[in-house]
Amino acid sequence: MANLLARHLRAAMTDAERVLWARLRKKSTWGLRIRRQVPLGPFIADFACHAARLVIEVDGAQHAEPGGLSHDAKRTVWLEQQGYCVIRFWNADVLRDPDAAAEAVGLAIKQRMRELGRPLPRSE
C-alpha cells in the first residue's frame, strides 16, 4: 500500500518538489543517492538520503496549520527515533531560490556524513 501511494506521489509532485528534485538529481547528490517519495515506516518522506540518514521535506501552507504542525512533529519524532535527521523547506522558499535549497541539502548531507563517521563517496 505504501509503495503504491509513493508511486502516485512521485507522479503528482508539487512544483516545489519537482524543482528541487531536478537540482538534486542533476548534482548526482554529491555521490550519494537521494530518493523521492520514500516510504519510511508509517510515513512517506518527500526525499531521503539513506546513506546520510537524512530526510528532506518540502512543505506547503497546510503544514503551518495546527493539524499539520502536530502531524509533522509526530513524523519528525518517529524519524529521529529511527536515526534520521529531518530538514524542512517551505514551498515558497524552494520556488524563490531552488539553488539555495539544493545547496542547503548538500551541506546537510556533508554534516550528516561527518556525524555518522562516513566519508563522502567522492569529492564535489
XYZ file of C-alpha atoms in Angstrom:
124
model
C 0.000 0.000 0.000
C 2.734 2.498 0.942
C 4.638 1.696 -2.255
C 1.539 2.376 -4.375
C 0.946 5.675 -2.596
C 4.623 6.610 -3.013
C 4.397 5.842 -6.745
C 1.303 8.055 -7.004
C 3.044 10.875 -5.099
C 6.097 10.653 -7.379
C 3.793 11.241 -10.346
C 1.987 14.107 -8.580
C 4.884 16.053 -7.072
C 4.306 19.700 -6.213
C 6.049 22.368 -8.283
C 8.496 22.993 -5.434
C 9.295 19.274 -5.086
C 9.791 18.980 -8.854
C 12.138 21.997 -8.958
C 14.209 20.743 -6.019
C 14.303 17.196 -7.414
C 15.658 18.477 -10.742
C 18.572 20.091 -8.920
C 19.271 17.216 -6.563
C 19.247 14.755 -9.448
C 21.425 16.967 -11.627
C 24.084 17.277 -8.935
C 24.221 13.478 -8.578
C 23.851 14.460 -4.974
C 27.466 14.512 -4.032
C 27.947 10.854 -4.918
C 25.038 9.711 -2.764
C 21.635 8.572 -3.918
C 18.606 10.598 -2.956
C 15.222 9.006 -3.457
C 11.908 10.787 -3.802
C 8.599 9.931 -2.124
C 10.176 7.300 0.113
C 8.101 5.046 2.395
C 9.652 5.107 5.877
C 7.568 3.188 8.383
C 4.101 4.756 8.566
C 5.191 7.862 6.632
C 6.269 8.842 3.133
C 9.140 11.320 3.043
C 9.385 13.795 0.178
C 13.076 12.934 -0.241
C 15.530 10.755 1.668
C 19.237 10.016 1.535
C 19.599 6.721 3.372
C 23.414 6.820 3.471
C 23.317 10.162 5.317
C 20.187 9.223 7.310
C 18.644 12.475 6.078
C 15.007 13.240 5.250
C 14.173 16.347 3.222
C 10.618 17.691 3.414
C 9.146 20.412 1.203
C 6.120 21.841 2.978
C 3.108 23.760 1.729
C 0.823 26.077 3.684
C -1.178 23.193 5.197
C 1.885 22.329 7.288
C 1.555 25.676 9.123
C -1.951 24.834 10.343
C -2.386 23.257 13.815
C -3.150 19.787 12.430
C -0.205 19.963 10.059
C 2.180 21.124 12.769
C 1.093 18.290 15.059
C 1.413 15.677 12.317
C 4.841 16.983 11.275
C 6.049 16.917 14.889
C 4.996 13.264 15.230
C 6.700 12.406 11.933
C 9.897 14.133 12.995
C 9.985 12.359 16.364
C 9.434 8.968 14.726
C 12.053 9.594 12.018
C 14.604 10.800 14.578
C 13.960 7.660 16.631
C 14.902 5.706 13.500
C 18.173 7.641 13.260
C 17.171 10.157 10.590
C 17.693 13.908 10.678
C 14.831 15.913 9.143
C 15.277 19.205 7.314
C 12.310 21.214 6.051
C 11.830 23.862 3.401
C 8.736 25.886 2.621
C 7.436 25.550 -0.950
C 7.753 29.314 -1.444
C 11.421 29.298 -0.390
C 12.274 26.473 -2.788
C 10.474 28.198 -5.653
C 12.106 31.561 -4.828
C 15.660 30.161 -4.728
C 15.888 26.483 -5.649
C 19.675 26.588 -5.911
C 19.948 27.758 -2.294
C 17.680 24.914 -1.183
C 19.771 22.374 -3.098
C 22.947 23.835 -1.592
C 21.439 23.551 1.901
C 20.695 19.883 1.213
C 24.304 19.372 0.152
C 25.590 20.989 3.334
C 23.210 18.865 5.427
C 24.432 15.708 3.686
C 28.058 16.612 4.380
C 27.268 17.372 8.025
C 25.330 14.131 8.496
C 28.081 12.048 6.911
C 30.599 13.647 9.297
C 28.299 12.995 12.273
C 27.919 9.369 11.208
C 31.671 8.997 10.653
C 31.177 8.129 6.984
C 33.245 9.600 4.157
C 31.527 11.058 1.125
C 31.882 8.618 -1.793
C 33.653 11.209 -3.947
C 34.626 14.844 -3.712
C 32.456 17.517 -5.325
